[in-house]
Amino acid sequence: MTNKKLRIGYLSTFYHTSFILMGTRWLEEKLNINAQWSMFGGGPAIVDAFSRGEVDIGYIGLPPVMIGIDRGVPIICVGGGHVEGTVMIGPPGCGTLEDMGGDTGSVLEQFRGGCIGCPPSGSIHDVIIRNLLEEHDLGESVEVRNFAWADFIPDALANGQVDAAIGTPPLSVAAARVCGAKVVIPPSKLWPFNPSYGIIVSHELLRDRGGLVEDFLRLHEDASNLIRDEPERAARVVSELVEVVDSDFILQTYRVSPRYCAGLPREYIDSTMAFVPVLRNLGYVVNELDEGDVFDMTVIEKVHPGEHHYFL
């Protein structure tokens, strides 16, 4: 009999292991738990759900987690998931980073006076693009338009409501299909090793059901391995679950930035903590967050003690 309930907040990001765990039902079959999945429009919305005590685990990029921690939401990162999951895209006629000889400023300059579509305010994509625009003195010259649901951005790009967009690999694949959009700045060039998502838990869950957190992370790692080692099989699982996209779409998504692992290596942590001054500069946080405020390594060190797999 199923006697344990786990409330999980997730996003519509197909390369997250949430879709593998839902499609395979490993949580129910291997852990004998009642997994209650709730989809949200962005990481900040999951953080808000944590603040209301409505979820136990969340799939979230680290900047919104840090914003939540700064305002007192009792959450912490216990595992990784993916790095370099932010990509900038534009219409077919725009210049790419390669076209501009690797000059990011020139890429951004072509959108002066224009608008860049972006997932919700406070999401990792929002923080990255606003910081990039500030670094190139374009913060007042290029509008960042936040969408509560990033799924609407490809149509906005196709209809000319925005001139470019930034978001996840699935966004780039969808936009390519909708309007021939192309990658303008690839994930590795926007913010190396940026923590596109991690496994976030409530302090209460970690304190009272640490064994369940460990079991979840083990299955999360198994799902990460499936995506990395058997992408065709993983893509079939996801496409059969969601039904609205085919397995080829999922495979294309996996290939945009193949950086999957449950581990929390030093590079992941350092890249995350480098967001602190950026978040302060943008006015998203007021406190100096320490590593221990954001990460608890005790469980993942048991689950994934060896070398990480992000760059295999």
Short mmCIF file of C-alpha atoms in Angstrom, two decimals:
data_model
loop_
_atom_site.label_atom_id
_atom_site.label_comp_id
_atom_site.label_asym_id
_atom_site.label_seq_id
_atom_site.Cartn_x
_atom_site.Cartn_y
_atom_site.Cartn_z
CA MET A 1 0.00 0.00 0.00
CA THR A 2 1.24 3.48 -0.84
CA ASN A 3 1.66 5.33 2.43
CA LYS A 4 4.01 8.23 1.71
CA LYS A 5 3.14 11.44 -0.10
CA LEU A 6 5.65 13.65 -1.89
CA ARG A 7 4.59 16.96 -3.43
CA ILE A 8 6.88 17.94 -6.31
CA GLY A 9 6.94 21.21 -8.22
CA TYR A 10 8.28 21.05 -11.78
CA LEU A 11 8.59 23.11 -14.95
CA SER A 12 7.74 22.42 -18.59
CA THR A 13 11.43 21.84 -19.32
CA PHE A 14 11.61 18.49 -21.08
CA TYR A 15 15.23 17.68 -20.23
CA HIS A 16 14.57 17.76 -16.48
CA THR A 17 14.39 14.32 -14.88
CA SER A 18 10.88 15.15 -13.66
CA PHE A 19 9.52 13.90 -16.97
CA ILE A 20 11.50 10.66 -16.74
CA LEU A 21 10.31 10.02 -13.18
CA MET A 22 6.71 10.73 -14.15
CA GLY A 23 6.88 8.63 -17.30
CA THR A 24 8.56 5.61 -15.71
CA ARG A 25 6.67 5.84 -12.40
CA TRP A 26 9.88 4.87 -10.62
CA LEU A 27 8.89 6.86 -7.53
CA GLU A 28 5.68 4.90 -7.15
CA GLU A 29 7.07 1.52 -8.12
CA LYS A 30 10.48 1.63 -6.44
CA LEU A 31 9.80 3.85 -3.41
CA ASN A 32 6.13 3.04 -2.86
CA ILE A 33 5.18 6.69 -2.55
CA ASN A 34 2.32 8.83 -3.78
CA ALA A 35 4.03 11.43 -5.97
CA GLN A 36 1.90 14.52 -6.51
CA TRP A 37 3.30 16.54 -9.42
CA SER A 38 2.40 20.21 -9.96
CA MET A 39 3.59 22.21 -12.98
CA PHE A 40 4.56 25.87 -12.58
CA GLY A 41 5.34 28.61 -15.08
CA GLY A 42 8.81 29.34 -13.68
CA GLY A 43 11.19 28.75 -10.81
CA PRO A 44 10.03 31.82 -8.83
CA ALA A 45 6.49 30.39 -8.74
CA ILE A 46 7.79 27.14 -7.23
CA VAL A 47 9.69 29.15 -4.61
CA ASP A 48 6.42 30.92 -3.77
CA ALA A 49 4.74 27.51 -3.41
CA PHE A 50 7.50 26.47 -1.01
CA SER A 51 6.85 29.62 1.02
CA ARG A 52 3.19 28.57 1.35
CA GLY A 53 4.14 25.02 2.34
CA GLU A 54 2.59 23.55 -0.81
CA VAL A 55 5.55 21.57 -2.19
CA ASP A 56 8.29 19.40 -0.70
CA ILE A 57 10.69 19.17 -3.66
CA GLY A 58 11.24 21.49 -6.60
CA TYR A 59 13.10 21.53 -9.92
CA ILE A 60 14.45 25.09 -10.01
CA GLY A 61 17.32 27.16 -11.35
CA LEU A 62 19.48 28.39 -8.49
CA PRO A 63 19.02 32.20 -8.72
CA PRO A 64 15.29 32.14 -7.81
CA VAL A 65 16.16 29.73 -5.01
CA MET A 66 18.71 32.21 -3.67
CA ILE A 67 16.16 35.02 -3.93
CA GLY A 68 13.75 32.91 -1.89
CA ILE A 69 16.36 32.04 0.72
CA ASP A 70 17.23 35.72 1.01
CA ARG A 71 13.64 36.52 1.94
CA GLY A 72 13.42 33.67 4.43
CA VAL A 73 11.88 30.77 2.51
CA PRO A 74 13.13 27.59 4.28
CA ILE A 75 14.58 25.75 1.27
CA ILE A 76 17.98 24.40 0.27
CA CYS A 77 19.66 22.73 -2.71
CA VAL A 78 20.56 19.07 -2.14
CA GLY A 79 21.42 17.96 -5.68
CA GLY A 80 22.32 19.15 -9.15
CA GLY A 81 20.60 18.33 -12.41
CA HIS A 82 21.88 20.33 -15.37
CA VAL A 83 24.26 23.16 -16.16
CA GLU A 84 24.37 25.67 -19.00
CA GLY A 85 20.66 25.59 -19.73
CA THR A 86 20.21 29.17 -20.91
CA VAL A 87 20.40 29.95 -24.62
CA MET A 88 19.76 33.16 -26.56
CA ILE A 89 17.88 32.91 -29.84
CA GLY A 90 16.88 35.31 -32.59
CA PRO A 91 15.17 35.46 -35.98
CA PRO A 92 16.86 33.99 -39.08
CA GLY A 93 18.33 37.30 -40.23
CA CYS A 94 20.10 38.37 -37.05
CA GLY A 95 23.83 38.02 -36.41
CA THR A 96 25.14 35.27 -34.15
CA LEU A 97 28.07 35.28 -31.76
CA GLU A 98 30.10 33.46 -34.40
CA ASP A 99 29.09 36.01 -37.04
CA MET A 100 30.26 38.79 -34.71
CA GLY A 101 33.66 37.22 -34.13
CA GLY A 102 32.83 36.20 -30.58
CA ASP A 103 31.89 39.76 -29.54
CA THR A 104 28.90 39.47 -27.19
CA GLY A 105 28.44 43.24 -27.10
CA SER A 106 27.97 43.38 -30.87
CA VAL A 107 25.38 40.61 -30.69
CA LEU A 108 23.39 42.50 -28.07
CA GLU A 109 23.83 45.86 -29.81
CA GLN A 110 21.72 44.72 -32.77
CA PHE A 111 18.73 44.61 -30.41
CA ARG A 112 19.16 48.18 -29.14
CA GLY A 113 15.73 49.78 -28.97
CA GLY A 114 14.16 46.35 -29.19
CA CYS A 115 12.78 43.74 -26.84
CA ILE A 116 14.04 40.37 -25.61
CA GLY A 117 11.47 37.81 -24.47
CA CYS A 118 12.38 36.02 -21.26
CA PRO A 119 10.92 33.64 -18.65
CA PRO A 120 9.65 35.14 -15.35
CA SER A 121 11.41 37.89 -13.42
CA GLY A 122 13.95 36.37 -11.05
CA SER A 123 14.44 33.22 -13.14
CA ILE A 124 18.02 32.24 -14.00
CA HIS A 125 17.45 33.35 -17.60
CA ASP A 126 16.18 36.75 -16.44
CA VAL A 127 19.18 37.28 -14.18
CA ILE A 128 21.67 36.24 -16.87
CA ILE A 129 20.29 38.49 -19.61
CA ARG A 130 19.80 41.53 -17.36
CA ASN A 131 23.34 41.18 -16.06
CA LEU A 132 24.68 40.78 -19.61
CA LEU A 133 22.87 43.91 -20.78
CA GLU A 134 24.19 45.88 -17.79
CA GLU A 135 27.75 44.72 -18.50
CA HIS A 136 27.47 46.10 -22.03
CA ASP A 137 25.73 49.36 -21.04
CA LEU A 138 22.50 48.31 -22.70
CA GLY A 139 20.33 47.96 -19.61
CA GLU A 140 18.33 51.07 -20.50
CA SER A 141 18.34 50.47 -24.25
CA VAL A 142 16.99 46.93 -24.57
CA GLU A 143 13.72 45.92 -22.94
CA VAL A 144 13.51 42.54 -21.22
CA ARG A 145 9.90 41.37 -21.38
CA ASN A 146 9.12 38.65 -18.86
CA PHE A 147 6.56 35.96 -19.63
CA ALA A 148 4.80 34.16 -16.78
CA TRP A 149 4.86 31.03 -18.97
CA ALA A 150 7.90 30.71 -21.22
CA ASP A 151 5.91 28.42 -23.52
CA PHE A 152 4.37 31.54 -25.11
CA ILE A 153 7.73 33.05 -26.12
CA PRO A 154 8.19 31.19 -29.46
CA ASP A 155 4.88 32.56 -30.76
CA ALA A 156 5.81 36.04 -29.51
CA LEU A 157 9.05 35.82 -31.48
CA ALA A 158 7.23 34.55 -34.55
CA ASN A 159 4.67 37.38 -34.34
CA GLY A 160 7.27 40.10 -33.88
CA GLN A 161 6.19 40.94 -30.32
CA VAL A 162 9.80 40.40 -29.26
CA ASP A 163 12.99 40.77 -31.31
CA ALA A 164 14.96 37.98 -29.64
CA ALA A 165 14.53 35.62 -26.72
CA ILE A 166 16.42 33.89 -23.97
CA GLY A 167 15.44 30.70 -22.20
CA THR A 168 15.84 26.94 -22.10
CA PRO A 169 16.95 24.50 -24.82
CA PRO A 170 13.32 23.38 -25.36
CA LEU A 171 12.45 27.03 -26.05
CA SER A 172 15.14 27.21 -28.73
CA VAL A 173 13.97 24.00 -30.41
CA ALA A 174 10.32 25.10 -30.32
CA ALA A 175 11.17 28.54 -31.74
CA ALA A 176 13.23 26.97 -34.51
CA ARG A 177 10.19 24.94 -35.53
CA VAL A 178 7.73 27.82 -35.20
CA CYS A 179 9.64 30.57 -36.98
CA GLY A 180 13.08 29.36 -38.02
CA ALA A 181 14.77 31.00 -35.03
CA LYS A 182 18.45 30.24 -34.54
CA VAL A 183 20.86 30.20 -31.63
CA VAL A 184 22.45 33.63 -31.26
CA ILE A 185 24.54 32.96 -28.15
CA PRO A 186 25.01 29.30 -27.14
CA PRO A 187 24.62 28.16 -23.50
CA SER A 188 28.35 27.71 -22.87
CA LYS A 189 29.06 31.34 -23.80
CA LEU A 190 26.38 33.02 -21.68
CA TRP A 191 27.51 31.90 -18.21
CA PRO A 192 29.84 28.86 -18.05
CA PHE A 193 28.63 26.06 -15.74
CA ASN A 194 25.59 28.10 -14.71
CA PRO A 195 23.25 26.01 -12.51
CA SER A 196 20.22 25.77 -14.78
CA TYR A 197 18.44 23.57 -12.27
CA GLY A 198 18.99 21.71 -9.06
CA ILE A 199 16.92 19.62 -6.69
CA ILE A 200 15.52 21.89 -4.00
CA VAL A 201 13.86 20.63 -0.82
CA SER A 202 12.16 22.17 2.17
CA HIS A 203 14.11 22.22 5.42
CA GLU A 204 11.27 20.20 6.94
CA LEU A 205 11.56 17.40 4.39
CA LEU A 206 15.33 17.18 4.78
CA ARG A 207 15.07 17.20 8.57
CA ASP A 208 12.17 14.77 8.97
CA ARG A 209 12.49 12.49 5.93
CA GLY A 210 16.15 12.60 4.97
CA GLY A 211 16.02 8.97 3.86
CA LEU A 212 13.34 9.80 1.32
CA VAL A 213 15.46 12.68 -0.01
CA GLU A 214 18.33 10.23 -0.48
CA ASP A 215 16.08 7.73 -2.27
CA PHE A 216 14.74 10.48 -4.53
CA LEU A 217 18.24 11.66 -5.43
CA ARG A 218 19.28 8.12 -6.34
CA LEU A 219 16.39 7.85 -8.80
CA HIS A 220 17.13 11.36 -10.03
CA GLU A 221 20.69 10.23 -10.79
CA ASP A 222 19.37 7.11 -12.53
CA ALA A 223 17.13 9.31 -14.67
CA SER A 224 20.05 11.63 -15.46
CA ASN A 225 22.07 8.61 -16.55
CA LEU A 226 19.21 7.47 -18.78
CA ILE A 227 19.12 10.85 -20.54
CA ARG A 228 22.89 10.87 -20.96
CA ASP A 229 23.48 7.21 -21.86
CA GLU A 230 20.24 6.24 -23.63
CA PRO A 231 18.80 9.48 -25.00
CA GLU A 232 16.57 7.74 -27.56
CA ARG A 233 14.91 5.66 -24.85
CA ALA A 234 14.59 8.68 -22.56
CA ALA A 235 13.06 10.72 -25.38
CA ARG A 236 10.44 8.02 -26.00
CA VAL A 237 9.50 8.02 -22.31
CA VAL A 238 9.00 11.79 -22.34
CA SER A 239 7.17 12.01 -25.68
CA GLU A 240 4.77 9.23 -24.65
CA LEU A 241 4.09 11.06 -21.40
CA VAL A 242 3.46 14.55 -22.77
CA GLU A 243 2.02 13.46 -26.16
CA VAL A 244 2.16 16.98 -27.66
CA VAL A 245 5.75 16.63 -28.94
CA ASP A 246 7.51 13.79 -30.73
CA SER A 247 10.64 12.00 -29.57
CA ASP A 248 12.74 13.82 -32.18
CA PHE A 249 11.86 17.14 -30.52
CA ILE A 250 13.01 15.76 -27.17
CA LEU A 251 16.24 14.45 -28.70
CA GLN A 252 16.98 17.84 -30.24
CA THR A 253 16.39 19.39 -26.83
CA TYR A 254 18.81 16.97 -25.16
CA ARG A 255 21.51 17.84 -27.70
CA VAL A 256 21.41 21.63 -27.28
CA SER A 257 23.31 21.47 -23.99
CA PRO A 258 24.07 17.86 -22.95
CA ARG A 259 25.13 18.55 -19.36
CA TYR A 260 23.23 16.12 -17.13
CA CYS A 261 24.18 14.93 -13.65
CA ALA A 262 22.85 14.84 -10.08
CA GLY A 263 26.18 15.85 -8.56
CA LEU A 264 27.16 19.11 -6.90
CA PRO A 265 30.81 19.58 -7.89
CA ARG A 266 32.87 22.59 -6.88
CA GLU A 267 32.34 24.18 -10.32
CA TYR A 268 28.55 24.07 -9.89
CA ILE A 269 28.74 25.62 -6.43
CA ASP A 270 31.23 28.32 -7.44
CA SER A 271 29.16 29.27 -10.49
CA THR A 272 26.07 29.51 -8.29
CA MET A 273 27.74 31.68 -5.66
CA ALA A 274 29.01 34.01 -8.41
CA PHE A 275 25.37 35.03 -8.84
CA VAL A 276 25.25 36.61 -5.36
CA PRO A 277 26.84 39.97 -6.30
CA VAL A 278 24.84 40.01 -9.53
CA LEU A 279 21.59 39.44 -7.64
CA ARG A 280 22.53 42.18 -5.19
CA ASN A 281 23.38 44.58 -8.01
CA LEU A 282 20.06 43.89 -9.73
CA GLY A 283 18.21 44.40 -6.45
CA TYR A 284 16.93 40.84 -6.17
CA VAL A 285 18.64 40.09 -2.83
CA VAL A 286 19.82 42.26 0.04
CA ASN A 287 21.90 39.84 2.12
CA GLU A 288 25.30 38.26 1.54
CA LEU A 289 24.42 34.61 1.08
CA ASP A 290 26.98 32.00 2.05
CA GLU A 291 27.49 28.60 0.47
CA GLY A 292 25.93 26.92 3.50
CA ASP A 293 22.78 29.00 3.10
CA VAL A 294 22.22 27.59 -0.38
CA PHE A 295 23.63 24.04 -0.35
CA ASP A 296 23.42 21.00 1.90
CA MET A 297 25.90 18.41 0.65
CA THR A 298 25.27 15.64 3.20
CA VAL A 299 22.90 13.55 1.07
CA ILE A 300 24.43 14.00 -2.38
CA GLU A 301 27.86 13.04 -1.05
CA LYS A 302 26.39 9.60 -0.29
CA VAL A 303 24.49 9.33 -3.56
CA HIS A 304 27.13 10.76 -5.91
CA PRO A 305 30.55 10.72 -4.21
CA GLY A 306 32.66 10.46 -7.36
CA GLU A 307 33.44 12.70 -10.32
CA HIS A 308 30.56 14.58 -11.90
CA HIS A 309 29.15 13.72 -15.34
CA TYR A 310 28.23 17.19 -16.62
CA PHE A 311 30.97 17.27 -19.26
CA LEU A 312 31.38 13.66 -20.34
#
